[in-house]
Amino acid sequence: MDEALQRLKQQEDEVKELETQLFSRPEFNDNRKIEELRAENEKLNYRANILIRNIEELKKQQPQAISTGAKHDDNKDKKQPSQTKSNEKKQDDSKNNKQQSQTKSTEKKQDDSKTNKQQSQTKSSELNQNDNKNKKPTTTTTTTSNKTYFTSGAQGDSQHSYRVLDTLISLFEQAIRKAFPEDVTLPVLVVPGRQTDYQCNSAMPIAQKLTAAGKKIAPTEVAKIIVENLPKHEIFGDIQFSGPGFINVTIAAAFVSEQIRNILLKGILPPNVLNIVDNHGSQGEHKKPKVVIDFSAPNIAKEMHVGHLRSTIIGDSIARLLEYVGFDVLRLNHLGDWGTQFGMLIAHLRDKFPEYKTKSPPIGDLLSFYKESKKRFDNEPDFKQRAYECVVKLQAFDPDIIHAWKLTCDVSRQDFEYIYKELDIKIIDRGESFYQSRMIDVVKELESKNLLKLEEGRKVMYLPDIDVPLTIVKTDGSFTYDTSDMATIKQRLEEENGDWLIYVIDSGQALHMQSIFAGARVAGWTKGKNVRIDHVGFGVVLGEDGKKLKSRSGETIRLRDLLDEGLGRSMAKLKETDRQNVLTPEEIEKAQKSVAYACIKYADLSHNRNSDYIFSFDRMLDIRGNTAAYLLYAYTRIRSIGRTAGVDQATLKATAHDIELNFEIEERELKLAKCIIKYADIFTRVLDELLMHGLCEFMYQLATTFTDFYDRCYCVEKDKVTGEVRLNYRRILLCEATANVLKQCFEILGIQPLERM
């Protein structure tokens, strides 16, 4: 034990010495990533000290156990045999339990230390991607209420769509509660079926639970009882039994027809799901729940690269879905716009453009400007000193320095705005600088609530069920990312009055986000609020070689370059099919951007965000399979049907009022109609899980179902003898409903579909 303790202390001293030598080198004095790792390294040292203290305590406790055992031996002859055995057993159990507890605690902290070490080294997006291969799925949700199926409002109204699956869940729940009122925990399991429209699978688990309680009953009998207690409803067509108690439900064709008519007349209404979080209206005031969503978050003075792609695309699509269903959405861009690197940039700006106060400096390439300032910082001691002075003045909010700081931020924003405009991303910049003064208030509040503990010169905040505390104030009195993120979440909860907070940040930040969410609860900022907080994690973008996507030179790919390559490949694909001879110059340019950006977005969103995915333009642009190219082609194909028939939108809407929509005539018509009306349930599930690939899977299913319908069911027929053209309006209206649903799905994904291509 002494040898292990001595070795640990020796290794700690060696690490500190190496760290001092390494970080004293000039190239590390103004490197943001190194600063982040330096702060996290302090946490690792802190955890190492915890392990050392645990070992020391364990060492002290062992002699005490031996001493206590000796006392029991001395007193053995003075006690009756039964008492002796009892005491010996208690002593042995106590010793074993204590040692097992200490061993488990030490092993757990060691394991956590390894896990946290990986997490702490992933603060920046580039480092996150390096470690993401070992990630776990991360949609971390914090809420004061349990998630439930959204059966409330499932049957729609004048402003909301009808949710078929949720309606069935509600009906079967009523039947089960009525049939078996003695147990309100009996499961309600209703899912889309393979050989039928929907299937209730509750009978078997209910039978097992009742049998275990002493009431033996077969699953088939349970199924019959459930069906006997089902309320009468227009949604039910046919109900059959199969296997050990499965209840197969066929949706009534008349009900399906009515839902299609509503889609044609009222549009693609959103589902009524605002009750996913509670309103915070006061004095009976009704208001839309507010969602604050944090995504994209590039760093000032750095160009956006492929590492920012997933957060930007996923965050935008989630925000679009939230806005569509009626939430009040605040889209925030948590820019990295504060730190020591700005002292270097400002000093270089003042030297190179002394008239910066009155004349905007012509900085075209901020990255080159940054490299120039970094080179001077490393090689010119006088410049380095002035850079440090600029940092001090920046933190003191000196007016001239703040003006120079804003100029550098504005140059970066121009590059960001180009990306956002091309990808049709709407977002409000609110960088780290916004929270600087609020961090001071957070520290004061946490101290006043006795939530901070002084540990080795640092002020840390311990959290329940999390071994590693938040570092709120470092040994030199400065703040950390923990402090900044605590100030951020407090502002969003208390100033923005957010009902739902969403952080779209890579999966490497899972533990950090869990700590911040726990910190907010411990601080009392969520008390009395039915607030939902989610960390929407995601994996890494890989190249076709299965490794992190990089350029041929091994550098991180600029996002602007990636978009440009997409545009080039898109145009080449269009020219392969002679589209330039069919479309006008304006239409071909629109098609070029639509196909390029749609392929990039859909390739990301169609994969489970918790997984890595391979970025391949060849696959994206393939019109076969589940790709944006295929879906865009399917959509333009549907829109061409109306043009071929010579029927405009007004005529179709007028026809939808009175025409008989009897889809039972043709099996494929009914199949397509049933697929169309699933959209509201799909939107609801995607919103609850924040997994956009579910929406992409639905779009692909809808497009392939339509293709099967269109290949066999003619909408426009020409008599070969007379030449007379006959229009099947029922089928044309079914095409219109399909196109309208697909268009709404495209809008949610941030994709611009084409009427002609």
XYZ file of C-alpha atoms in Angstrom, residues 328-577:
250
model
C -42.322 29.813 -29.593
C -38.757 29.012 -30.675
C -35.609 30.998 -29.863
C -32.695 29.819 -32.041
C -29.354 30.675 -30.422
C -25.821 30.539 -31.804
C -23.473 30.176 -28.813
C -20.431 31.675 -30.544
C -16.920 31.338 -29.145
C -16.350 35.102 -29.143
C -14.375 35.669 -25.941
C -10.955 34.652 -24.683
C -7.243 35.365 -24.640
C -6.803 34.911 -28.403
C -8.570 38.223 -28.955
C -5.734 40.122 -27.284
C -3.416 38.878 -30.016
C -5.887 39.729 -32.798
C -6.623 43.199 -31.452
C -2.950 44.084 -31.003
C -2.248 43.039 -34.603
C -5.283 44.987 -35.814
C -4.113 48.167 -34.087
C -0.644 47.837 -35.635
C -1.761 46.991 -39.148
C -4.780 49.307 -39.330
C -4.137 52.255 -36.956
C -7.207 54.051 -38.323
C -9.517 51.238 -37.237
C -11.451 53.577 -34.909
C -12.771 55.659 -37.797
C -12.303 53.410 -40.837
C -13.341 49.778 -41.087
C -10.212 47.655 -41.760
C -10.256 45.654 -45.027
C -9.727 42.229 -43.495
C -10.770 39.816 -46.209
C -9.395 36.586 -44.745
C -9.596 36.497 -40.961
C -7.928 33.086 -40.758
C -4.795 34.432 -42.494
C -5.000 37.493 -40.269
C -5.135 35.191 -37.239
C -2.077 33.235 -38.426
C -0.141 36.478 -38.936
C -0.929 37.639 -35.411
C -0.027 34.223 -33.999
C 3.345 34.289 -35.725
C 4.109 37.719 -34.264
C 2.936 36.573 -30.846
C 5.400 33.672 -30.916
C 8.383 35.652 -32.224
C 8.038 39.238 -30.959
C 8.236 39.675 -27.154
C 7.091 43.298 -27.353
C 4.026 42.321 -29.393
C 3.287 39.503 -26.968
C 3.299 41.937 -24.044
C 0.942 44.306 -25.856
C -1.353 41.394 -26.668
C -1.625 40.548 -22.963
C -2.367 44.186 -22.194
C -5.164 44.099 -24.755
C -6.664 41.070 -23.013
C -6.712 42.931 -19.704
C -8.349 45.935 -21.343
C -10.869 43.691 -23.110
C -11.914 42.129 -19.827
C -12.204 45.634 -18.377
C -14.453 46.614 -21.333
C -12.157 49.408 -22.547
C -14.161 51.262 -25.281
C -11.399 51.279 -27.941
C -10.537 47.630 -27.355
C -14.214 46.643 -27.411
C -14.529 48.462 -30.749
C -11.585 46.495 -32.172
C -13.035 43.275 -30.757
C -16.361 43.948 -32.474
C -14.578 44.539 -35.781
C -12.912 41.123 -35.661
C -16.195 39.472 -34.689
C -17.979 41.172 -37.590
C -15.468 39.787 -40.100
C -16.088 36.243 -38.847
C -19.834 36.733 -38.938
C -19.653 37.592 -42.633
C -18.268 34.136 -43.347
C -20.818 32.493 -41.043
C -23.671 34.413 -42.634
C -22.676 33.169 -46.089
C -22.950 29.557 -44.881
C -26.236 30.180 -43.098
C -27.718 31.960 -46.122
C -26.727 29.169 -48.494
C -28.198 26.506 -46.190
C -31.242 28.665 -45.339
C -30.439 28.685 -41.612
C -31.999 31.305 -39.355
C -30.197 31.831 -36.045
C -29.480 34.584 -33.516
C -25.876 35.156 -32.443
C -25.380 35.147 -28.683
C -21.791 34.345 -27.844
C -19.885 33.664 -24.656
C -19.280 37.396 -24.212
C -22.991 37.859 -23.504
C -22.661 35.872 -20.262
C -19.474 37.453 -18.838
C -21.180 39.701 -16.283
C -23.722 37.002 -15.483
C -20.943 34.607 -14.411
C -20.057 36.927 -11.531
C -23.669 36.831 -10.363
C -23.784 33.042 -10.652
C -20.721 32.641 -8.430
C -22.213 34.978 -5.817
C -25.508 33.090 -5.849
C -23.914 29.663 -5.524
C -21.752 30.916 -2.659
C -24.767 32.419 -0.902
C -26.512 29.051 -1.128
C -23.410 27.273 0.273
C -23.127 25.162 -2.874
C -19.431 25.814 -3.494
C -16.624 23.996 -1.716
C -13.009 25.102 -1.620
C -10.799 22.261 -2.869
C -7.070 22.858 -3.401
C -7.620 26.510 -4.189
C -10.539 25.914 -6.533
C -14.211 26.537 -5.892
C -16.081 23.442 -6.963
C -19.729 22.377 -6.961
C -20.584 18.787 -6.060
C -23.591 17.192 -7.733
C -25.723 14.181 -6.782
C -24.835 10.920 -8.557
C -21.951 12.604 -10.418
C -18.451 11.944 -9.082
C -16.657 14.840 -10.755
C -17.666 18.284 -9.448
C -18.083 21.390 -11.575
C -15.136 23.779 -11.356
C -16.721 27.201 -10.940
C -13.626 29.273 -10.032
C -10.037 28.250 -10.818
C -7.079 28.683 -8.476
C -6.142 32.001 -10.126
C -9.676 33.352 -9.634
C -10.707 33.043 -13.287
C -13.820 31.315 -14.572
C -14.182 28.107 -16.586
C -16.507 26.662 -19.194
C -18.477 25.203 -16.300
C -19.078 28.725 -15.006
C -20.044 30.001 -18.440
C -22.464 27.145 -19.092
C -24.056 27.531 -15.661
C -24.606 31.229 -16.385
C -26.023 30.287 -19.780
C -28.585 27.800 -18.491
C -29.643 30.171 -15.698
C -30.246 32.965 -18.222
C -32.324 30.696 -20.438
C -34.424 29.443 -17.547
C -34.979 32.700 -15.695
C -34.611 35.535 -18.202
C -35.893 33.765 -21.299
C -38.417 31.742 -19.251
C -37.743 28.708 -21.400
C -40.146 25.792 -21.016
C -37.899 23.505 -23.051
C -34.123 23.872 -23.458
C -32.352 21.934 -26.229
C -28.574 21.737 -26.668
C -27.493 20.298 -30.041
C -23.906 19.448 -29.133
C -21.795 16.424 -30.059
C -22.004 13.250 -27.999
C -18.569 13.798 -26.474
C -20.125 16.467 -24.277
C -22.691 14.098 -22.711
C -21.169 14.011 -19.221
C -20.536 17.752 -19.214
C -24.149 18.486 -20.188
C -25.468 16.091 -17.538
C -23.404 17.985 -14.967
C -24.736 21.361 -16.107
C -28.332 20.122 -16.023
C -27.777 18.668 -12.534
C -26.132 21.914 -11.441
C -29.198 23.898 -12.516
C -31.452 21.603 -10.477
C -29.236 21.782 -7.389
C -29.119 25.580 -7.668
C -32.922 25.629 -7.612
C -33.336 27.209 -11.055
C -35.808 24.546 -12.220
C -37.824 24.454 -8.994
C -41.542 24.868 -9.546
C -41.174 24.661 -13.324
C -42.233 21.801 -15.550
C -39.197 22.425 -17.713
C -37.762 19.912 -20.135
C -34.023 19.988 -20.910
C -32.446 17.872 -23.655
C -28.909 17.266 -24.826
C -29.202 16.229 -28.471
C -25.922 14.440 -29.111
C -24.583 13.229 -32.441
C -21.752 11.204 -33.939
C -18.899 11.957 -36.325
C -18.880 12.627 -40.073
C -16.616 9.992 -41.646
C -14.915 9.775 -45.019
C -15.414 6.818 -47.346
C -12.332 5.251 -45.758
C -14.223 5.024 -42.470
C -12.038 7.662 -40.814
C -12.836 11.204 -39.769
C -13.611 13.253 -42.876
C -10.575 15.309 -43.875
C -9.048 16.863 -46.972
C -6.369 15.058 -48.980
C -3.727 17.052 -47.141
C -5.103 15.749 -43.841
C -6.655 19.044 -42.742
C -10.213 19.598 -41.560
C -12.440 20.409 -44.537
C -13.841 23.934 -44.644
C -17.625 23.929 -44.778
C -17.577 26.469 -47.610
C -15.397 24.118 -49.689
C -17.743 21.220 -48.960
C -20.744 23.223 -50.184
C -18.887 24.322 -53.302
C -17.995 20.745 -54.143
C -21.627 19.784 -53.669
C -22.695 22.492 -56.119
C -20.186 21.294 -58.700
C -21.249 17.670 -58.428
C -24.916 18.636 -58.518
C -24.499 20.572 -61.753
C -22.580 17.687 -63.306
C -25.414 15.310 -62.371
C -28.018 17.632 -63.910
C -26.037 17.925 -67.129
C -25.811 14.134 -67.395
C -29.578 14.163 -67.999
